[in-house]
Amino acid sequence: MPAISQDPLLIRRLIFLLLAVIVVGTLLLPLGTPPMVVNQESQDFYDAVAALKPGDPILISFDFDPASKPELEPAARALLRQAFRRRLRVVTLGLWQTGIGLAAEAIEAEAEIARSRFPQEGENAYPQYGKDYVFLGWQPGQFALIVRLTEGIQGAFPREFRGAETERLPIWNGSNGEKVRTLGDFPLVVTISAGNPGIDEWIRYGRGKEDFPIATAVTAVTSPGRMPFYKSGQIIGLLAGMRGAAEYEYLLNRSEDPEKFGVTPPPLVAALQGMNALSASHFLIIGLVVVSNIMYFTSQRRGRR
Amino acid sequence: MNFLRQQFPLLIALVTGLVMIAQYYIAGEYSRDLGGKAADAYIIIQGIVIYLGIFSLLHSHIGKVTRLEAGWGYSIFMFLGIVLMLVAGFWSGGRLDEGTPYKWLYDNTIVPLSATLFSILAFFIASAAFRAFRARSVDATLLLTAAVIIMFCRVPWGEYLAGLISEEGGPAATRAIARWILEVPNVAATRGIILGVALGIVATSMKIIFGIERGYLGED
């Protein structure tokens, strides 16, 4: 029977088992949330939304699918929560066809939470579909759709997700009579981006044509590649993976204020709860790298002898 | 006939390419309108291509099943999936509303299957890290060291433990190293790659527009 170190299949299975046990264990055990330190790019993301005034429009693009749900949905939910709590006019759409169901669900869930924050009836009720928020849905075209949005949002999406004529919705009219027509009319555009089409296309085809501030939440694996855009100021806020989402949740939970934002809902914890599993899996991989190198150098020494 | 097969597509590529480049640099309503129309055309073509893709997929799998090729059973599942989603989609009027069969299938098949497939990556990464991250050379050692620092410092418990290990500076000092790696060498290398890719795209586009690169016509 070969030694464990000489059986690659056995080693692989052991690694898989260890990872599964560690991730599931840390998710199931009531370890609480770890101490959080907020990175500057996450703080900037939060500040970008916080700087908007009630009634300002914000465009949120859900550019992810169920594969990235655990990593990006917490950021999407937290962003919607902050946008609704600031009583913004929230315009949403998606560039990924298979993510539309997730987007619709998240928008409705957060709109419902916002309604419980501001328990007013009739004209003053917030948020109302079509007036305070709208989901435009999905259209084919990917980057061409972004180009089309720079020419006119209502033309790119003649009907919204529920089937109403987009042009007729009151959400486009600001309280001062200003109209939202193109991407350039938004004081902030945010893309929750898992890949392509995503933040790269928004910068290349959107900001290449119109000038609008853009922030993004991306998967951890793609975040180092987006750092040059953040450092150059082309992206004004960046949430990097589940860690970024956890920092954002932490900032949002900490800043809840019943006097400013109405009845405080249950705190956001989806990403914060994942931090223990994330930390544990990183430590496991570091441990594996160390063990692997010890084995490598031992075998090298034996070979020399 | 030869003109339609060879010269005509090249002419379309030349005219379309030049017009689209020009409209980007010419200000004014007409130019803007042209850009919008071109985007519309692309969106319409992509809408049609989706159906072409479905047709191509069905055609390929029908062949597999009729020839009883290896793995033909998976093709049956593919057909079942398409039929099931189509029926559920029509039944729900194409709407993903709560309580519809379409939404139920979306929530209970697409969402968990996609998430599962993506999650499996974590296992492969762990296994690959064990096999590949070895200090075989100076370059490999640098890569390995940077990876370990980033992995350790970009998770909350890593930062916390770093604070316990080194009281002076604590997490701030450890984080500074991780941030430096992300903001200096990473940004420099990524910028280089982005610029290189952009120049490559410009060169390839020029070759296509001026008919030097004809691979899309089926030529070598």
XYZ file of C-alpha atoms in Angstrom:
525
model
C 0.000 0.000 0.000
C 1.568 3.329 -1.053
C 2.166 6.107 1.502
C -0.493 8.830 1.626
C 1.955 11.385 0.169
C 2.453 9.178 -2.919
C -1.223 8.710 -3.723
C -2.457 11.892 -5.476
C -6.061 10.688 -5.639
C -6.179 10.005 -1.919
C -4.584 13.376 -1.165
C -7.144 15.128 -3.371
C -10.018 13.356 -1.643
C -8.614 14.235 1.771
C -8.343 17.899 0.756
C -11.931 17.893 -0.529
C -13.152 16.310 2.703
C -11.177 18.732 4.892
C -12.508 21.747 2.996
C -16.090 20.492 3.146
C -15.868 19.819 6.894
C -14.278 23.194 7.625
C -16.717 25.246 5.503
C -19.853 23.422 6.646
C -18.635 23.358 10.260
C -17.928 27.080 10.431
C -21.258 27.847 8.774
C -23.193 25.671 11.212
C -21.379 26.541 14.437
C -22.672 29.665 16.200
C -19.331 31.481 16.081
C -20.760 34.973 15.747
C -19.410 37.590 13.379
C -15.678 38.296 13.361
C -14.171 41.730 14.068
C -14.476 43.786 10.876
C -12.048 46.318 9.447
C -13.490 48.384 6.587
C -11.286 48.881 3.530
C -11.244 52.282 1.836
C -12.872 51.046 -1.393
C -15.865 49.673 0.555
C -16.117 52.895 2.558
C -16.104 54.839 -0.726
C -18.897 52.639 -2.069
C -21.007 53.324 1.009
C -20.219 57.044 0.907
C -21.149 57.308 -2.784
C -24.708 56.132 -2.048
C -24.892 58.061 1.226
C -24.022 61.285 -0.614
C -27.200 61.096 -2.731
C -30.158 63.198 -1.667
C -33.674 61.774 -1.167
C -35.408 61.696 -4.553
C -32.146 61.365 -6.524
C -32.191 58.620 -9.158
C -29.795 55.672 -8.935
C -29.309 52.990 -11.575
C -28.477 49.488 -10.349
C -27.522 46.815 -12.859
C -27.718 43.198 -11.687
C -24.981 41.679 -13.811
C -24.682 38.281 -12.187
C -26.347 34.882 -12.244
C -27.127 32.183 -9.654
C -23.545 30.872 -9.799
C -22.335 34.062 -8.080
C -25.384 34.430 -5.852
C -23.661 33.642 -2.515
C -20.937 36.153 -3.243
C -22.844 39.004 -4.873
C -26.429 38.853 -3.669
C -25.531 40.122 -0.163
C -23.983 43.220 -1.791
C -27.056 43.673 -4.002
C -29.430 43.387 -1.059
C -27.363 45.790 1.042
C -27.211 48.307 -1.803
C -30.981 48.167 -2.281
C -31.452 48.603 1.446
C -29.268 51.701 1.529
C -30.919 53.136 -1.586
C -34.437 52.621 -0.239
C -33.571 53.888 3.200
C -32.298 57.108 1.611
C -35.605 57.308 -0.290
C -33.907 57.338 -3.685
C -35.597 56.658 -7.013
C -34.241 53.198 -7.769
C -34.022 52.124 -11.427
C -32.856 48.526 -11.876
C -32.042 46.251 -14.778
C -29.932 43.186 -15.547
C -27.476 42.277 -18.287
C -27.453 38.576 -17.363
C -30.549 36.708 -18.473
C -30.294 33.950 -15.850
C -29.950 36.466 -13.026
C -33.258 38.192 -13.640
C -35.195 36.007 -11.197
C -32.701 36.744 -8.431
C -32.825 40.462 -9.148
C -36.633 40.621 -9.142
C -36.786 38.739 -5.857
C -34.148 40.913 -4.141
C -35.787 44.149 -5.317
C -39.240 43.147 -4.070
C -37.895 41.846 -0.741
C -36.018 45.083 -0.038
C -38.919 47.241 -1.236
C -41.134 45.394 1.248
C -38.624 46.047 4.052
C -38.538 49.717 3.056
C -42.350 49.872 3.236
C -42.178 48.663 6.830
C -39.635 51.421 7.566
C -41.900 54.196 6.345
C -45.438 53.111 7.250
C -47.321 55.823 5.300
C -50.370 55.243 3.139
C -51.625 56.727 -0.144
C -49.674 59.391 -2.028
C -46.815 59.543 0.479
C -46.265 55.786 0.691
C -42.699 54.817 -0.141
C -41.536 52.991 -2.176
C -44.191 52.657 -4.895
C -43.505 50.601 -8.018
C -43.181 52.780 -11.089
C -42.868 55.950 -9.032
C -40.018 55.243 -6.615
C -38.551 52.078 -8.062
C -38.757 50.070 -11.230
C -37.235 46.886 -12.622
C -36.616 47.189 -16.343
C -35.706 43.508 -16.724
C -33.352 42.086 -19.319
C -32.739 42.781 -22.998
C -30.291 41.099 -25.373
C -27.364 43.138 -26.619
C -24.947 43.168 -23.693
C -22.501 46.016 -24.506
C -24.806 47.319 -27.256
C -27.535 47.681 -24.661
C -25.226 49.905 -22.603
C -24.549 52.012 -25.712
C -28.322 52.169 -26.266
C -28.817 53.350 -22.676
C -26.535 56.292 -23.390
C -28.955 57.273 -26.192
C -32.129 56.816 -24.162
C -33.249 54.477 -21.387
C -36.908 54.428 -22.382
C -35.982 53.553 -25.969
C -33.754 50.692 -24.847
C -36.494 49.276 -22.614
C -39.866 50.176 -24.177
C -41.588 48.034 -21.525
C -40.479 47.270 -17.994
C -40.408 43.841 -16.317
C -44.105 43.828 -15.414
C -45.125 44.902 -18.896
C -46.004 48.579 -18.423
C -44.831 51.206 -20.915
C -41.579 52.553 -19.520
C -42.042 56.033 -20.994
C -45.241 56.617 -19.009
C -43.783 55.820 -15.584
C -43.524 58.753 -13.159
C -40.126 57.578 -11.900
C -38.350 59.527 -14.653
C -39.625 62.877 -13.386
C -37.699 64.534 -10.585
C -39.296 66.776 -7.975
C -37.687 69.834 -9.608
C -39.001 68.943 -13.053
C -35.739 67.400 -14.285
C -36.111 64.271 -16.420
C -34.044 61.111 -16.445
C -33.379 60.194 -20.074
C -29.907 58.710 -20.415
C -27.155 57.263 -18.277
C -25.643 60.718 -17.927
C -28.694 61.837 -15.935
C -27.881 59.488 -13.058
C -25.730 60.871 -10.224
C -24.703 57.272 -9.548
C -24.701 54.019 -11.524
C -23.848 50.763 -9.752
C -23.197 47.396 -11.327
C -23.182 44.182 -9.314
C -20.827 42.457 -11.665
C -19.799 38.803 -11.903
C -17.903 39.038 -15.208
C -18.717 39.969 -18.787
C -20.894 41.844 -19.504
C -20.249 43.808 -16.345
C -18.146 46.622 -14.976
C -15.651 46.547 -17.882
C -18.451 47.097 -20.422
C -20.062 49.808 -18.304
C -16.759 51.692 -18.260
C -15.823 51.020 -21.882
C -19.185 51.585 -23.568
C -21.095 53.607 -20.982
C -18.534 56.010 -19.570
C -16.871 56.154 -22.966
C -19.960 58.004 -24.210
C -21.432 59.756 -21.183
C -19.982 61.068 -17.976
C -21.527 59.451 -14.912
C -20.025 58.199 -11.626
C -19.945 54.423 -11.366
C -19.383 52.083 -8.422
C -19.302 48.312 -8.464
C -19.479 45.121 -6.439
C -17.454 42.335 -8.031
C -16.491 38.752 -7.258
C -13.322 38.342 -5.188
C -11.526 36.590 -8.011
C -12.038 39.516 -10.413
C -11.435 42.296 -7.883
C -7.629 42.655 -8.315
C -8.249 43.251 -12.029
C -10.607 46.136 -11.212
C -8.129 47.877 -8.880
C -6.546 49.998 -11.683
C -10.002 51.456 -12.439
C -10.572 52.233 -8.765
C -7.128 53.775 -8.313
C -7.613 55.966 -11.394
C -11.010 57.168 -10.170
C -12.980 55.565 -12.995
C -14.740 53.478 -10.325
C -15.658 55.526 -7.263
C -16.393 52.607 -4.946
C -15.534 48.921 -5.031
C -16.906 45.989 -3.030
C -14.529 43.054 -3.453
C -16.351 39.744 -3.135
C -18.089 38.494 -0.037
C -15.553 40.320 2.150
C -16.517 43.644 0.552
C -20.198 42.818 1.001
C -19.580 42.001 4.682
C -17.848 45.359 5.196
C -20.780 47.083 3.504
C -23.295 45.193 5.671
C -21.276 46.185 8.744
C -21.349 49.864 7.724
C -25.077 49.751 7.008
C -26.004 47.962 10.234
C -23.853 50.360 12.244
C -25.404 53.445 10.686
C -29.066 52.482 11.234
C -30.835 55.369 12.927
C -34.597 55.229 13.584
C -34.814 59.031 13.597
C -33.260 59.317 10.146
C -34.259 56.090 8.414
C -37.486 54.979 10.112
C -38.147 51.621 11.780
C -34.909 49.590 11.862
C -35.313 46.231 10.086
C -33.406 43.049 11.095
C -29.677 43.573 10.381
C -28.034 42.342 7.190
C -25.888 39.306 8.009
C -25.654 37.127 4.867
C -22.057 38.097 4.044
C -20.992 38.712 7.650
C -21.981 35.143 8.537
C -19.885 33.848 5.657
C -16.725 35.506 7.004
C -15.923 32.655 9.418
C -16.140 30.078 6.623
C -14.110 32.331 4.329
C -11.397 32.830 6.966
C -11.277 29.118 7.774
C -11.032 28.088 4.104
C -8.221 30.603 3.510
C -6.341 29.244 6.529
C -6.804 25.695 5.236
C -5.364 26.619 1.830
C -2.398 28.384 3.494
C -1.853 25.260 5.619
C -1.999 23.057 2.513
C 0.561 25.252 0.745
C 2.908 24.997 3.751
C 2.510 21.194 4.008
C 2.965 20.841 0.255
C 6.224 22.805 0.353
C 7.549 20.828 3.326
C 6.825 17.628 1.373
C 8.489 19.089 -1.720
C 11.690 20.123 0.069
C 11.868 16.823 1.965
C 11.628 14.852 -1.269
C 14.256 17.124 -2.890
C 16.651 16.498 0.003
C 16.049 12.741 -0.214
C 16.714 12.865 -3.964
C 20.060 14.619 -3.412
C 21.134 11.937 -0.929
C -21.187 34.386 -56.675
C -17.579 34.828 -55.667
C -18.292 38.520 -55.045
C -21.125 37.659 -52.626
C -18.959 35.147 -50.779
C -15.721 37.084 -50.519
C -15.746 40.748 -51.535
C -19.208 41.640 -50.262
C -18.632 40.591 -46.600
C -15.300 42.451 -46.671
C -17.074 45.537 -47.993
C -19.699 45.329 -45.219
C -16.930 44.990 -42.593
C -15.011 47.931 -44.086
C -17.978 50.317 -44.317
C -19.514 49.346 -40.967
C -16.181 49.485 -39.165
C -15.208 52.893 -40.544
C -18.664 54.404 -39.968
C -18.771 53.165 -36.374
C -15.306 54.530 -35.645
C -16.195 57.871 -37.243
C -19.484 58.277 -35.363
C -17.644 57.848 -32.083
C -15.535 60.918 -32.766
C -18.144 63.112 -34.458
C -20.382 65.077 -32.129
C -23.974 65.930 -33.065
C -27.437 64.498 -33.135
C -27.094 62.666 -36.443
C -23.967 60.864 -35.325
C -25.548 60.039 -31.966
C -28.655 58.729 -33.688
C -26.534 56.549 -35.954
C -24.794 55.047 -32.914
C -28.172 54.302 -31.351
C -29.445 52.679 -34.547
C -26.322 50.519 -34.812
C -26.787 49.424 -31.186
C -30.442 48.618 -31.977
C -29.375 46.524 -34.960
C -26.896 44.613 -32.806
C -29.564 43.993 -30.146
C -32.005 42.685 -32.781
C -29.354 40.433 -34.319
C -28.451 39.065 -30.899
C -32.113 38.374 -30.204
C -32.270 36.315 -33.412
C -28.988 34.585 -32.632
C -30.488 33.189 -29.402
C -32.968 31.179 -31.490
C -30.173 30.152 -33.843
C -28.238 28.939 -30.797
C -31.191 26.860 -29.588
C -31.583 25.374 -33.090
C -27.877 24.559 -33.268
C -27.936 22.962 -29.802
C -30.965 20.818 -30.676
C -29.450 19.819 -34.018
C -26.194 18.731 -32.399
C -27.917 16.692 -29.679
C -30.433 15.074 -32.043
C -27.412 13.801 -33.987
C -25.891 12.409 -30.806
C -29.055 10.554 -29.854
C -29.801 9.125 -33.319
C -26.211 7.896 -33.696
C -26.209 6.629 -30.077
C -22.858 8.341 -29.493
C -21.090 8.085 -26.136
C -23.028 10.065 -23.519
C -26.256 10.211 -25.576
C -28.227 9.780 -22.362
C -27.142 13.269 -21.255
C -28.672 14.650 -24.447
C -32.031 13.209 -23.405
C -31.765 15.207 -20.176
C -30.952 18.277 -22.254
C -34.168 17.768 -24.275
C -36.155 17.168 -21.100
C -34.752 20.370 -19.619
C -35.618 22.444 -22.668
C -39.139 21.007 -22.957
C -39.802 21.379 -19.228
C -38.650 25.002 -19.127
C -40.551 25.832 -22.326
C -43.795 24.323 -21.020
C -43.358 26.005 -17.627
C -42.491 29.289 -19.333
C -45.575 29.252 -21.568
C -47.736 28.043 -18.668
C -46.564 31.035 -16.606
C -47.037 33.468 -19.485
C -43.269 33.996 -19.602
C -43.351 35.619 -16.172
C -41.027 34.871 -13.260
C -43.614 35.794 -10.660
C -43.742 34.101 -7.284
C -45.907 30.960 -7.320
C -45.573 30.254 -11.054
C -44.132 26.916 -12.289
C -41.481 28.872 -14.206
C -40.260 30.573 -11.019
C -40.428 27.284 -9.108
C -38.207 25.580 -11.683
C -35.854 28.582 -11.690
C -35.527 28.552 -7.899
C -35.191 24.790 -7.588
C -33.080 23.851 -10.601
C -31.152 26.740 -12.156
C -30.237 28.478 -8.895
C -28.966 25.444 -6.909
C -27.331 23.773 -9.931
C -25.436 26.920 -10.939
C -24.396 27.662 -7.357
C -23.237 24.055 -6.887
C -21.169 24.043 -10.066
C -19.482 27.314 -9.101
C -18.894 26.135 -5.521
C -17.025 23.083 -6.767
C -14.317 25.515 -7.913
C -13.330 26.030 -4.275
C -12.405 22.346 -4.012
C -10.361 22.460 -7.198
C -8.595 25.624 -6.046
C -7.668 24.003 -2.721
C -6.383 20.890 -4.482
C -4.526 22.915 -7.137
C -2.932 25.137 -4.473
C -1.591 22.022 -2.757
C -0.122 20.607 -5.966
C 1.085 23.737 -7.753
C 2.087 26.343 -5.160
C 5.643 25.158 -4.616
C 8.769 27.266 -4.160
C 10.536 25.727 -7.162
C 12.136 29.006 -8.334
C 12.507 32.644 -7.277
C 9.429 33.641 -9.351
C 7.337 30.838 -7.857
C 8.468 31.781 -4.335
C 7.477 35.426 -4.893
C 4.060 34.388 -6.224
C 3.554 31.982 -3.347
C 4.561 34.555 -0.717
C 2.261 37.229 -2.201
C -0.624 34.735 -2.373
C -0.173 33.651 1.243
C -0.013 37.265 2.497
C -3.123 38.259 0.530
C -5.058 35.152 1.589
C -4.141 35.738 5.217
C -4.724 39.483 5.340
C -7.892 39.747 3.267
C -10.027 37.768 5.719
C -11.251 39.206 9.037
C -9.780 36.478 11.267
C -6.446 36.819 9.484
C -6.338 40.497 10.319
C -7.355 39.772 13.897
C -4.683 37.090 14.368
C -2.061 39.317 12.776
C -2.909 41.873 15.448
C -2.311 39.280 18.179
C 0.994 38.143 16.720
C 2.497 41.595 16.296
C 1.269 44.090 18.843
C 3.246 46.970 17.363
C 1.374 48.184 14.335
C -0.933 45.200 14.630
C -3.451 44.611 11.891
C -2.729 47.990 10.324
C 0.855 47.020 9.489
C -0.175 43.621 8.114
C -2.956 45.165 6.083
C -0.528 47.744 4.723
C 1.589 44.970 3.201
C -1.471 43.323 1.624
C -2.716 46.674 0.324
C 0.702 47.504 -1.116
C 0.697 44.205 -3.037
C -2.810 44.924 -4.358
C -2.276 48.597 -5.137
C 1.258 48.666 -6.517
C 2.524 45.466 -8.183
C -1.001 44.240 -8.949
C -2.202 47.553 -10.407
C 1.007 47.989 -12.427
C 0.789 44.494 -13.908
C -2.956 44.708 -14.568
C -2.587 48.101 -16.273
C 0.088 46.646 -18.514
C -2.186 43.735 -19.432
C -5.178 46.038 -20.055
C -3.123 48.336 -22.305
C -1.632 45.385 -24.156
C -5.037 43.806 -24.730
C -6.471 47.167 -25.887
C -3.674 47.636 -28.415
C -4.200 44.063 -29.578
C -7.929 44.726 -30.061
C -7.176 47.875 -32.077
C -4.696 46.001 -34.284
C -7.044 43.050 -34.843
C -10.002 45.370 -35.548
C -7.938 47.240 -38.132
C -6.943 43.969 -39.752
C -10.603 42.885 -39.957
C -11.827 46.278 -41.215
C -9.206 46.429 -43.975
C -9.665 42.802 -44.954
C -6.235 41.528 -43.852
C -7.716 39.176 -41.255
C -10.320 37.003 -43.005
C -10.702 34.157 -40.536
C -14.380 35.001 -40.036
C -15.022 34.167 -43.706
C -13.771 30.645 -43.145
C -10.365 31.381 -44.696
C -7.026 30.582 -43.027
